[in-house]
Short mmCIF file of C-alpha atoms in Angstrom, two decimals:
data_model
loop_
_atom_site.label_atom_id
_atom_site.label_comp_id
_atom_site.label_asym_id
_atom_site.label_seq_id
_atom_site.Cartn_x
_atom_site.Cartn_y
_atom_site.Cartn_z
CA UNK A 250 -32.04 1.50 -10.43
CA UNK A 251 -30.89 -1.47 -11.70
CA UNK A 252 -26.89 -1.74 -12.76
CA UNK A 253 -27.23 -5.29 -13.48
CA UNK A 254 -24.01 -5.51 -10.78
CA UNK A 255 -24.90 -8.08 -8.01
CA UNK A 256 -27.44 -6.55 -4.97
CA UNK A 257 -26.72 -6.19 -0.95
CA UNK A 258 -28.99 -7.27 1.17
CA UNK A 259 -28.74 -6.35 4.43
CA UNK A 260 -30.68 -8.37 6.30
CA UNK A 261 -32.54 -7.24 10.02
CA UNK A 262 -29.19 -4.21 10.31
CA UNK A 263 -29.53 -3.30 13.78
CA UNK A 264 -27.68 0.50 13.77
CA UNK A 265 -28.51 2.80 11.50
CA UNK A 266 -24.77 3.68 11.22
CA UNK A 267 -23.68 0.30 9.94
CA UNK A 268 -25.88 0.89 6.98
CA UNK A 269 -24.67 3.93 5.85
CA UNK A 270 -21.13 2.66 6.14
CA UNK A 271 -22.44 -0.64 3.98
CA UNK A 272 -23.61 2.18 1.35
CA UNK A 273 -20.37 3.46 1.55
CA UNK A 274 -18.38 0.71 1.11
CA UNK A 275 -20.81 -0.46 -1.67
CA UNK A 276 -19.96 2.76 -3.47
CA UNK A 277 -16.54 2.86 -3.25
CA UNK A 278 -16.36 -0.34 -5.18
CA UNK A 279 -19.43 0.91 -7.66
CA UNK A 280 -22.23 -1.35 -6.21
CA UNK A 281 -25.55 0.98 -5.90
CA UNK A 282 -28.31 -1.19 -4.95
CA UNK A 283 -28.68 -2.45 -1.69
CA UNK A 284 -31.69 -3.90 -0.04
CA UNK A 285 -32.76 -4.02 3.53
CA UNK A 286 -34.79 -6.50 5.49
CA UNK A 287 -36.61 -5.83 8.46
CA UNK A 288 -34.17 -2.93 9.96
CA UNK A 289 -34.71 -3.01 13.78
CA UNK A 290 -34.68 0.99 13.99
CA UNK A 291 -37.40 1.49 10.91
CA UNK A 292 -36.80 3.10 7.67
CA UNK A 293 -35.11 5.81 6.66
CA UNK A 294 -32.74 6.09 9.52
CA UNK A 295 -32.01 9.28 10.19
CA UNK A 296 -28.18 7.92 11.62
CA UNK A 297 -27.44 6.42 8.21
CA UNK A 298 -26.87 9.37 6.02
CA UNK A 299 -23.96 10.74 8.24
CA UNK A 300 -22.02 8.04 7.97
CA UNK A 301 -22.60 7.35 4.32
CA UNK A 302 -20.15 10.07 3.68
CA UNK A 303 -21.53 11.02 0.29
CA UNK A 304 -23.48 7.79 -0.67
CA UNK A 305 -26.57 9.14 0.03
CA UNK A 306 -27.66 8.02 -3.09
CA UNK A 307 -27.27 4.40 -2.36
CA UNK A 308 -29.73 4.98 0.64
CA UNK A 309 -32.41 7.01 -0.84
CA UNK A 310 -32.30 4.16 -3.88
CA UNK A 311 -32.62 1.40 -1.25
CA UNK A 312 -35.45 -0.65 -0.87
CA UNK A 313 -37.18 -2.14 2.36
CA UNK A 314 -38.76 -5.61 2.56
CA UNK A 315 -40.29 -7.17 5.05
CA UNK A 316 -38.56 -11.04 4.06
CA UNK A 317 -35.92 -12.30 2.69
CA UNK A 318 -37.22 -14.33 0.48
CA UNK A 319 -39.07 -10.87 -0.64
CA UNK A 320 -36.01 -9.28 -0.77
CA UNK A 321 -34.16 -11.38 -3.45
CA UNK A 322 -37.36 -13.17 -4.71
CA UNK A 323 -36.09 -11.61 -8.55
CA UNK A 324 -32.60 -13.11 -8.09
CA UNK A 325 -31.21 -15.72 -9.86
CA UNK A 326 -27.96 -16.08 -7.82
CA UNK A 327 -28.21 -15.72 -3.96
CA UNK A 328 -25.08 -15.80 -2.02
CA UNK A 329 -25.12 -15.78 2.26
CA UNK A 330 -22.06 -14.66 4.22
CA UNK A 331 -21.26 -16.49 7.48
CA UNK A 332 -18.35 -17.03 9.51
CA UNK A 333 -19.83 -20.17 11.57
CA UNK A 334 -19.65 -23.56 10.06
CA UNK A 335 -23.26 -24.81 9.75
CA UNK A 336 -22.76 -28.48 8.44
CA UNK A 337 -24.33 -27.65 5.50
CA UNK A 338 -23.78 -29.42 1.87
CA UNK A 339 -23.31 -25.92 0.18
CA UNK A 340 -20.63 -24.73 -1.65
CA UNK A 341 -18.30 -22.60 0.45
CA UNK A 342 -16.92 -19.73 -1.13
CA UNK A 343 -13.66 -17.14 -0.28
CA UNK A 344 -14.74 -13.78 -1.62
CA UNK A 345 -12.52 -14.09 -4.28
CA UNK A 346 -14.05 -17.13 -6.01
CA UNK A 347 -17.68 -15.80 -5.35
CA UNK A 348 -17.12 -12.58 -7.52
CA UNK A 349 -15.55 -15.13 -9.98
CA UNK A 350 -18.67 -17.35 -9.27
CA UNK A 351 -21.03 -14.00 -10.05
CA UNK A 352 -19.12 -12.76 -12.52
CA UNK A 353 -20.06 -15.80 -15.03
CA UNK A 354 -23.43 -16.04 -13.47
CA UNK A 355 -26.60 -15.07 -15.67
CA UNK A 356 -29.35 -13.26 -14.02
CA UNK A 357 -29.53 -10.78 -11.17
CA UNK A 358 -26.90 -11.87 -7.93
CA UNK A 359 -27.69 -11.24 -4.37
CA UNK A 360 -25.59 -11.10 -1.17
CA UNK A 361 -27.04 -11.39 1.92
CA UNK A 362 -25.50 -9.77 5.08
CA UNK A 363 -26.75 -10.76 8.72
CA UNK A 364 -27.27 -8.88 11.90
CA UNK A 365 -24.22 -6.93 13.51
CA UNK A 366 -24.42 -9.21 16.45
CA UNK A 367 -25.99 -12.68 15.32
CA UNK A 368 -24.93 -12.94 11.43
CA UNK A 369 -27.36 -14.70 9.46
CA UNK A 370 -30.52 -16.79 10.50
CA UNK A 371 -30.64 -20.60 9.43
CA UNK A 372 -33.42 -19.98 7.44
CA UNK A 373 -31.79 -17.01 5.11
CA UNK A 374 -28.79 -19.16 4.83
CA UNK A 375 -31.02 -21.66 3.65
CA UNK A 376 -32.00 -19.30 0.89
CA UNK A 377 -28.70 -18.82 -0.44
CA UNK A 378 -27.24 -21.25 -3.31
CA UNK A 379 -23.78 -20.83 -2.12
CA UNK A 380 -22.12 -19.79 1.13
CA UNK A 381 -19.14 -16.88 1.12
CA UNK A 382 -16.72 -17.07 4.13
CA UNK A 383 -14.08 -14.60 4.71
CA UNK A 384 -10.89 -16.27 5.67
CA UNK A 385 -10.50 -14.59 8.84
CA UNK A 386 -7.94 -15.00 11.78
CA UNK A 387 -9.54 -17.68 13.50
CA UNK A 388 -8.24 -16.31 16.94
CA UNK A 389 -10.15 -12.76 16.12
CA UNK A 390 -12.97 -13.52 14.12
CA UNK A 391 -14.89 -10.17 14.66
CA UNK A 392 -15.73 -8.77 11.04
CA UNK A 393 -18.22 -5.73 11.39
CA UNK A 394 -21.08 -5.59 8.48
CA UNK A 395 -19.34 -2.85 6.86
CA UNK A 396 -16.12 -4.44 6.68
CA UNK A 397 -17.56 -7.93 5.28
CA UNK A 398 -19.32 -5.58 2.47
CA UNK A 399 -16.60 -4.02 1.30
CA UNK A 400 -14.38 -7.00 1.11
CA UNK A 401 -17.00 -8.53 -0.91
CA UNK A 402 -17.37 -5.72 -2.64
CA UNK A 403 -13.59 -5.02 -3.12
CA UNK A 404 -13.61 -8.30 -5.15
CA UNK A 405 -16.14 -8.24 -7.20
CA UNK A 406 -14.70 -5.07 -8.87
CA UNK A 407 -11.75 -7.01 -9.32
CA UNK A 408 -13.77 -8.57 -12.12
CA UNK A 409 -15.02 -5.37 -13.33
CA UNK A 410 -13.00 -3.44 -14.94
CA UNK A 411 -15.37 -0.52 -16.27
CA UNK A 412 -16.18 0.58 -12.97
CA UNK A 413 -13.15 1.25 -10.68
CA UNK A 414 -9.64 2.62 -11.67
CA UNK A 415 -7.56 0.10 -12.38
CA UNK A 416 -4.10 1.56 -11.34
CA UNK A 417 -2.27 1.44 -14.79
CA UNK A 418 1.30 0.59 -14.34
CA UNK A 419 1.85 0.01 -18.12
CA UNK A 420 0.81 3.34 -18.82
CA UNK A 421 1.91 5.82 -16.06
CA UNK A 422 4.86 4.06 -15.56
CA UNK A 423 7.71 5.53 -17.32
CA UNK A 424 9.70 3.24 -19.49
CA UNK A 425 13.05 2.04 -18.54
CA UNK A 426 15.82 4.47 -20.29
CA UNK A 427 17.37 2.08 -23.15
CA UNK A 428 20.77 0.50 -22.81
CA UNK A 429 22.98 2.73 -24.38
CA UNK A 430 21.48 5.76 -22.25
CA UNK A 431 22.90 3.52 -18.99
CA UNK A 432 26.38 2.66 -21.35
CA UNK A 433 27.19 6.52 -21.37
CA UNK A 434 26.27 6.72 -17.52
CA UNK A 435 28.36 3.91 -17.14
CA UNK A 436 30.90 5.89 -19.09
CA UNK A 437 30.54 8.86 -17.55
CA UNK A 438 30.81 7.67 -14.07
CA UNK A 439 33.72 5.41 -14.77
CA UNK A 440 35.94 8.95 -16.10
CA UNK A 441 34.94 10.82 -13.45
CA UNK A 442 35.88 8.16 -10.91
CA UNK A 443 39.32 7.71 -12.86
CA UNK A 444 39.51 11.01 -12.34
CA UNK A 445 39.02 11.38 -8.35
CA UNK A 446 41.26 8.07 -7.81
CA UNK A 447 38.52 5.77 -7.14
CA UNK A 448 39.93 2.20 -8.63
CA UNK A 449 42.77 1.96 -6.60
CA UNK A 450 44.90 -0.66 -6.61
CA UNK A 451 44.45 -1.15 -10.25
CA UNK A 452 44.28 -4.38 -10.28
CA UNK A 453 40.66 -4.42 -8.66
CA UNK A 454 39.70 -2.09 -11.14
CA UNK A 455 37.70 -4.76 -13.29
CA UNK A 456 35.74 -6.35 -10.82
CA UNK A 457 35.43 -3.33 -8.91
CA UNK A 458 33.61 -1.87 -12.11
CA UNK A 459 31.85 -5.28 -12.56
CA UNK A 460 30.19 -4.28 -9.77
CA UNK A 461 29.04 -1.03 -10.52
CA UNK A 462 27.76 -1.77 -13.60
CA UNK A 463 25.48 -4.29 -11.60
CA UNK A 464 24.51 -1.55 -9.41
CA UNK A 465 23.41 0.89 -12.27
CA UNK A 466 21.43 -1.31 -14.75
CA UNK A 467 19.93 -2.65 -11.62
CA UNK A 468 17.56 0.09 -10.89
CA UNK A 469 15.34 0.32 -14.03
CA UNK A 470 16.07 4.23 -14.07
CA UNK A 471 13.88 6.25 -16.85
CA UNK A 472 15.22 8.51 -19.09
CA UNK A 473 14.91 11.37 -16.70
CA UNK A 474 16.52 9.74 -13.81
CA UNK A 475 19.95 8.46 -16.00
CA UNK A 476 19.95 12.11 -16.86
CA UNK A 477 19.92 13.64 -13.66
CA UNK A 478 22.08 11.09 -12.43
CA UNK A 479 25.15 12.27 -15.18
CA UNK A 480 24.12 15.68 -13.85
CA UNK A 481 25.12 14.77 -10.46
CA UNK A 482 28.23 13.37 -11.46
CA UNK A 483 28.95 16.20 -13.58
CA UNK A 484 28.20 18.71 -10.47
CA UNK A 485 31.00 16.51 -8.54
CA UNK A 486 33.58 15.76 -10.77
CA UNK A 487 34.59 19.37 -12.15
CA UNK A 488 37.60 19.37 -10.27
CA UNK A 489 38.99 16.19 -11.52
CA UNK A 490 38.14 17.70 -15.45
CA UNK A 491 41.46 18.65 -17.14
CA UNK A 492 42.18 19.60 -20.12
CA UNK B 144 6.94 -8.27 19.43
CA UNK B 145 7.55 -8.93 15.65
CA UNK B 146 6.26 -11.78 14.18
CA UNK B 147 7.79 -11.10 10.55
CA UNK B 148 4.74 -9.93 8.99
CA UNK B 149 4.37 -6.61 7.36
CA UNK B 150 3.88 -3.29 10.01
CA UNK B 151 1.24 -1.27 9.70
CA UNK B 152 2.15 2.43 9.86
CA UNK B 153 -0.73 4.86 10.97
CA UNK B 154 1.07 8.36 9.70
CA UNK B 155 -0.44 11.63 12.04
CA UNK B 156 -3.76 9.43 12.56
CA UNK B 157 -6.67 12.14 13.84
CA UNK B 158 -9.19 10.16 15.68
CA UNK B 159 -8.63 7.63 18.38
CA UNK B 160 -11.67 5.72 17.19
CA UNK B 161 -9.98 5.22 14.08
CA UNK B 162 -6.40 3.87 15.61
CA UNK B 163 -8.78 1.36 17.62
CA UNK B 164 -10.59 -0.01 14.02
CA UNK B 165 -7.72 -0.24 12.10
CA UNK B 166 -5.89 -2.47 15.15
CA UNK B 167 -9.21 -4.36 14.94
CA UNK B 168 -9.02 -4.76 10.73
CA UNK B 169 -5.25 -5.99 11.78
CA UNK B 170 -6.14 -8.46 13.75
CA UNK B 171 -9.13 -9.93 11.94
CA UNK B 172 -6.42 -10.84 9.11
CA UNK B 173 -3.16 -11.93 11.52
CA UNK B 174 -1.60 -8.43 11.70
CA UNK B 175 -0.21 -7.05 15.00
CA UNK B 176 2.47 -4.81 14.78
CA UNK B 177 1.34 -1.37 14.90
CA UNK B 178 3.36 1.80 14.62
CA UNK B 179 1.79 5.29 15.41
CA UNK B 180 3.49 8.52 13.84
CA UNK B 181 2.82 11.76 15.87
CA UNK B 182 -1.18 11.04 16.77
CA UNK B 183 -2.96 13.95 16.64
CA UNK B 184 -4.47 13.58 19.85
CA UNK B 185 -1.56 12.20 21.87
CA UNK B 186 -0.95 8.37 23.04
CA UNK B 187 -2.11 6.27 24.30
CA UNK B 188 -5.75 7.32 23.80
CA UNK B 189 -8.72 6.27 25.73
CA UNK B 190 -11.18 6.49 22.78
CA UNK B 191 -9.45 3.81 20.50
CA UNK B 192 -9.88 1.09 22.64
CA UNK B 193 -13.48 0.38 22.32
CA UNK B 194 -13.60 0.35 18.48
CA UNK B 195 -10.42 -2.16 18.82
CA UNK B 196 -13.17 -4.74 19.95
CA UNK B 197 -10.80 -6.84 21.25
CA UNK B 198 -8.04 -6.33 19.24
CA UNK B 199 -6.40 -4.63 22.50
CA UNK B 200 -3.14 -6.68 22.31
CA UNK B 201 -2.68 -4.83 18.89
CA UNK B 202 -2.80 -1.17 20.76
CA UNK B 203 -0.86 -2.01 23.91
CA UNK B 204 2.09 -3.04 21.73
CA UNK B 205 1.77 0.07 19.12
CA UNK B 206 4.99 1.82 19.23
CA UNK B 207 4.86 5.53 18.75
CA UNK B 208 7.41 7.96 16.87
CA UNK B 209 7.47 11.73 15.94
CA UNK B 210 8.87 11.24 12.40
CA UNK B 211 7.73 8.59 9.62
CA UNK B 212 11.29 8.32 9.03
CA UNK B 213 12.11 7.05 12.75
CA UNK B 214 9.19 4.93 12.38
CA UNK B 215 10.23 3.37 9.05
CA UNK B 216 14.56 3.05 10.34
CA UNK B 217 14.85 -0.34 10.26
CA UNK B 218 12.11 -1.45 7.80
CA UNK B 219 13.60 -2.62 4.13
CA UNK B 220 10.45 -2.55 1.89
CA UNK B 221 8.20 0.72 2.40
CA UNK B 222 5.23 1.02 0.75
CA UNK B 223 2.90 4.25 0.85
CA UNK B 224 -0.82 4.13 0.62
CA UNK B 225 -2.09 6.71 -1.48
CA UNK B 226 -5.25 7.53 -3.42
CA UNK B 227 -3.79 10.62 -5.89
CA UNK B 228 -2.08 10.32 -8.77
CA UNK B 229 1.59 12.71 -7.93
CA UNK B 230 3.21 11.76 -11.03
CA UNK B 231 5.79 9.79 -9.95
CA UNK B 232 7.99 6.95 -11.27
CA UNK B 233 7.57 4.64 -8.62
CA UNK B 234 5.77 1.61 -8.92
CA UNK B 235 1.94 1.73 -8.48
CA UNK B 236 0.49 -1.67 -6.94
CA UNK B 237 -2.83 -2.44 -5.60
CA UNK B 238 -3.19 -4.50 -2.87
CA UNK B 239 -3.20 -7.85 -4.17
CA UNK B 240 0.68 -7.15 -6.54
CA UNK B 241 1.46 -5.75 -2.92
CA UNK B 242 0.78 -8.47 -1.09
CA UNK B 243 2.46 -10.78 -3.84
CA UNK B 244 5.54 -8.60 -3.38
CA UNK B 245 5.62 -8.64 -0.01
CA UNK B 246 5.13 -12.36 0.64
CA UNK B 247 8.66 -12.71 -1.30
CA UNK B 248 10.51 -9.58 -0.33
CA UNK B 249 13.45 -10.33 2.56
CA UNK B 250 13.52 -7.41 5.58
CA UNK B 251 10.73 -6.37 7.29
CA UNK B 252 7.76 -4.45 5.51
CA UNK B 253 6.06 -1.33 6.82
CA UNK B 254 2.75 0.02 5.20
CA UNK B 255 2.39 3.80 5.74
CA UNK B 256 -1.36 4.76 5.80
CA UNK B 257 -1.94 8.71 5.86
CA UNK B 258 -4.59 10.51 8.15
CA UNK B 259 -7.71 10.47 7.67
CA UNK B 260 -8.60 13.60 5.68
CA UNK B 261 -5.70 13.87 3.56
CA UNK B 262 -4.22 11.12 3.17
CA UNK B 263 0.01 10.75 3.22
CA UNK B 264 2.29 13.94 2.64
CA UNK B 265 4.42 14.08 -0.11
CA UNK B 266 6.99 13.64 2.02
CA UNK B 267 6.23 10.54 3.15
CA UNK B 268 5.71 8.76 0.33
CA UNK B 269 9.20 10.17 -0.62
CA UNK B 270 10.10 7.20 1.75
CA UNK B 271 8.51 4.48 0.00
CA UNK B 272 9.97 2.09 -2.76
CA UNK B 273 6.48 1.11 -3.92
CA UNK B 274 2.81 2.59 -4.06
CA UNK B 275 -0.26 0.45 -3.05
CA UNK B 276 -3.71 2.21 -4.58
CA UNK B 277 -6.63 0.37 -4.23
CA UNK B 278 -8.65 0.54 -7.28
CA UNK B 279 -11.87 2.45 -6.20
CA UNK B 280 -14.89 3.80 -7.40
CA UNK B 281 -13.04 7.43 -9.70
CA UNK B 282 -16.63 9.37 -8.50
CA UNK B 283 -16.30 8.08 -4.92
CA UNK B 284 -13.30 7.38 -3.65
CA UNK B 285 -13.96 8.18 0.16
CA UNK B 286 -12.16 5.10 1.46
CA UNK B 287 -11.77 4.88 5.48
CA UNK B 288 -8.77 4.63 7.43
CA UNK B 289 -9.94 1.21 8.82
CA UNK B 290 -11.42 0.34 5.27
CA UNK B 291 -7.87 1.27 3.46
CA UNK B 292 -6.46 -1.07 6.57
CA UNK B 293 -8.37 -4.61 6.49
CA UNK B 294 -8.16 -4.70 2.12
CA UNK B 295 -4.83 -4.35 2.65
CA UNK B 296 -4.38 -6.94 5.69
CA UNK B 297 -6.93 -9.04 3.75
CA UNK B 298 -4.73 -8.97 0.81
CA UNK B 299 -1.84 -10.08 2.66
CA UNK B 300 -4.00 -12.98 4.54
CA UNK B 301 -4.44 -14.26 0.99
CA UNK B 302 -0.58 -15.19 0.81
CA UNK B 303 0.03 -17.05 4.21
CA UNK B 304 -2.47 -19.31 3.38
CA UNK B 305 -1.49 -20.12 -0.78
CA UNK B 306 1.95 -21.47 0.28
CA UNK B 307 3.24 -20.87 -2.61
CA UNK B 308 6.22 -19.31 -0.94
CA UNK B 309 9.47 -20.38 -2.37
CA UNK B 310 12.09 -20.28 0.85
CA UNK B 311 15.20 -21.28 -1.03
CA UNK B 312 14.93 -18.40 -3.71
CA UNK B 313 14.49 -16.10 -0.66
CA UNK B 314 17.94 -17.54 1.35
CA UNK B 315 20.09 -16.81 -1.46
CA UNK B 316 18.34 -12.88 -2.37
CA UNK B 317 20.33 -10.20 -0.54
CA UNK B 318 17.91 -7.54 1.68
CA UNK B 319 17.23 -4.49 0.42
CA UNK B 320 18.92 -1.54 2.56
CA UNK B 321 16.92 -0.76 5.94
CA UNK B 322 15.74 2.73 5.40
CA UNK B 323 17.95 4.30 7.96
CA UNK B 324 21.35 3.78 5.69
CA UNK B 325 19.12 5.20 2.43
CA UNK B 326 18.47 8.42 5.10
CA UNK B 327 22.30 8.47 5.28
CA UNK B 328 23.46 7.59 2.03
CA UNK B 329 21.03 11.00 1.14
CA UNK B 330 22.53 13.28 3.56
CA UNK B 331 26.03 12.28 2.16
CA UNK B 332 24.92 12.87 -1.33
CA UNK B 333 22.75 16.09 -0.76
CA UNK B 334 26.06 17.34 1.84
CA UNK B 335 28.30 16.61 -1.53
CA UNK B 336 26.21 18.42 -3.64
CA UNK B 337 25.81 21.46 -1.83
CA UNK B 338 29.42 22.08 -2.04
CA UNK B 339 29.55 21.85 -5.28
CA UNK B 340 27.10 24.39 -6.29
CA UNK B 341 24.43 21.58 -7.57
CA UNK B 342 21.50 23.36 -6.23
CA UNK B 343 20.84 25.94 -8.32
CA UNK B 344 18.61 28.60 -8.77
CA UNK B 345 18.40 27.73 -4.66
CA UNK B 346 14.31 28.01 -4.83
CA UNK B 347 14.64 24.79 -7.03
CA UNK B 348 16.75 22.61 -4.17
CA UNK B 349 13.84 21.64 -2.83
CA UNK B 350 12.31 20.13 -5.34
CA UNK B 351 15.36 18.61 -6.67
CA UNK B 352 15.80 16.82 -3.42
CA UNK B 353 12.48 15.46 -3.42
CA UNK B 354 13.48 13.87 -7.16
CA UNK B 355 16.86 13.04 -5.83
CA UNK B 356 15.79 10.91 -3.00
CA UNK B 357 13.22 9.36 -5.47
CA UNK B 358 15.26 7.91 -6.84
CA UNK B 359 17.74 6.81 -4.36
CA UNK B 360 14.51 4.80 -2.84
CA UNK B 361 13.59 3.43 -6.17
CA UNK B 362 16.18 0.72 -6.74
CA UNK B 363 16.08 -1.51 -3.17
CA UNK B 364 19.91 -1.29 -3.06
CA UNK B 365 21.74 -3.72 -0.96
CA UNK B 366 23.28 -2.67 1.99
CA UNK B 367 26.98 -3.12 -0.04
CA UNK B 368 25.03 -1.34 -2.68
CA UNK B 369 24.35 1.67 -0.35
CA UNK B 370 28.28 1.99 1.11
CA UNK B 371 29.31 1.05 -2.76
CA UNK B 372 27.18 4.97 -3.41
CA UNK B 373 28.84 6.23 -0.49
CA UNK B 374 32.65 5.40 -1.52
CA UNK B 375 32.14 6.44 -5.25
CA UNK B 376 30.08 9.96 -3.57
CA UNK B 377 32.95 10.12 -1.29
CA UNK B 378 36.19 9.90 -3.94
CA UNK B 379 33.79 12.52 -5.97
CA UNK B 380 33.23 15.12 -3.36
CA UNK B 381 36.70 15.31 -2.07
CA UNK B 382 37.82 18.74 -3.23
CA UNK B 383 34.64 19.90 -1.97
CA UNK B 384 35.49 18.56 1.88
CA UNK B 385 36.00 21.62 3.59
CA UNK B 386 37.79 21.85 6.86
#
């Protein structure tokens, strides 16, 4: 199955376990086709599906190749991940700008993954149009396969919006209650603390209400919140209520 | 040792294996400090060191508590990891707006992750100002402990490296209240409003406290903000200040 969204290719995956927690990753960011070169342990591997936690359909869809150059030979795009500088005249690319890089690219994309231990082979890197380096701590530079894929993965839904949920602040967010709902909290507060004493001596009164006012349209309250603000007040100034 | 970047916060973490790879996903991406709230299987434990791969430094230094609140005392920007939509007003960020606000908040930062099969409490994210959701697959959203970890510490790698920091905006901004006084400033207003009859019917208080201290964490008071509450609470409540 084809999704058009770019392909991982793991290449010579040593544990059965790392794959299915590269299918896993993949799916949590809505990538579905992987590809897998040369696995040490043979094909299926029956200590992938545990570890896929659910993406079992990512595995059964994968397919095996012998190559490399098999493996992506109907890409367009191929992209190799590598921590180690190689001296090479390729463009270097953060995650970030590769999904950018993809995202504008026409034709199918590939992203090759090395070995657990080793990483990528010169010769796959040398297969690859551009390289993508996570910027890693350069003190602690061990990055398991599953964690590379899902940082890669994690950015190239950042470009695709149809596929993940896009937490939507505008939306869920409640809107800000309007001025005049924080005026009569202001106004309300202000009795109640006339009430109780509060502004004492009177002539801090004005700044000392300056500064509350600065404290309540700070917040951003909705609606709701001004509301069961006045509520509170109400509950705690009854005494103070004459008339 | 603090080094002024955010803390990670593993909330009732289950396996030890999983303590050890998200102190690993810290340290790939220049995180260290590691709190531990009430670990399932006690601490320290032996299993977590081995998936640390080397990230032992982040373990030995992990400071345990019973309570997310302990853990959380003297942090001034909370954020709570969280898949599920609970309806709530607070801000909903994904990684990258968290790491953005982050890299110009003042006070230290803690990032409460939830255990592994179900995620943070609702009282725990009580705590937190802010959200972070990553935007995931809606048909698989099985995201790892570790996994929800190194985006997030990936995220906030991003920022120490795009200098963009402003320092003298950051000088003159006032920190947000450390947790601990917000805890306090609660009690005072939830001991105020219990004399005065405010909770009621009394199978409702609960609930109203969870939207009361909602929005008390919502607005990042100042600390002069916070004893500002208390004073005006405190000339409110007075007829209700028995004995």
């Amino acid at each position: 199955m084809s999704t058009g969204k770019p392909i991982i290719v793991l290449v010579k995956p040593q544990l059965g376990q790392n794959i299915g927690k590269a299918a896993r990753a993949m799916l949590n960011f809505g990538l579905t086709e992987m590809r897998i070169v040369d696995p040490r342990d043979g094909w299926p591997n029956p200590s992938a599906g545990p570890t896929a936690a659910g993406a079992d359909q990512v595995l059964e869809e994968a397919q095996v190749f012998k190559t490399t150059a098999e493996a992506v030979a109907d890409c367009s795009h191929i992209y190799a991940t590598t921590v180690r500088k190689r001296g090479m005249t390729k463009d270097v690319l953060t995650p970030s700008q590769a999904a950018e890089d993809m995202a504008s690219a026409s034709g199918k994309c590939a992203i090759l993954f090395g070995p657990e231990r080793s990483g990528l082979e010169v010769v796959d890197v040398e297969l690859a149009r551009k390289i993508i380096t996570v910027p890693i701590n350069p003190e602690f530079g061990s990055l398991n396969l599953a964690q590379a894929v899902i940082l890669v993965a994690y950015e190239l839904s950042k470009m695709d919006h149809s596929g993940t949920v896009q937490p939507t602040i505008e939306k869920k967010k409640r809107e800000p209650a309007p001025q005049i709902e924080l005026d009569r909290f202001f106004e309300h507060l202000e009795r109640a603390l006339e009430g109780s004493g509060y502004f004492y001596p009177p002539d801090r009164a004005a700044a000392t209400k300056v500064t509350l006012r600065n404290m309540v349209t700070k917040p951003a309250w909705t609606n709701e919140e001004v509301q069961t603000w006045r509520g509170i007040i109400s509950a705690l100034e009854k005494p103070y209520m004459k008339k």
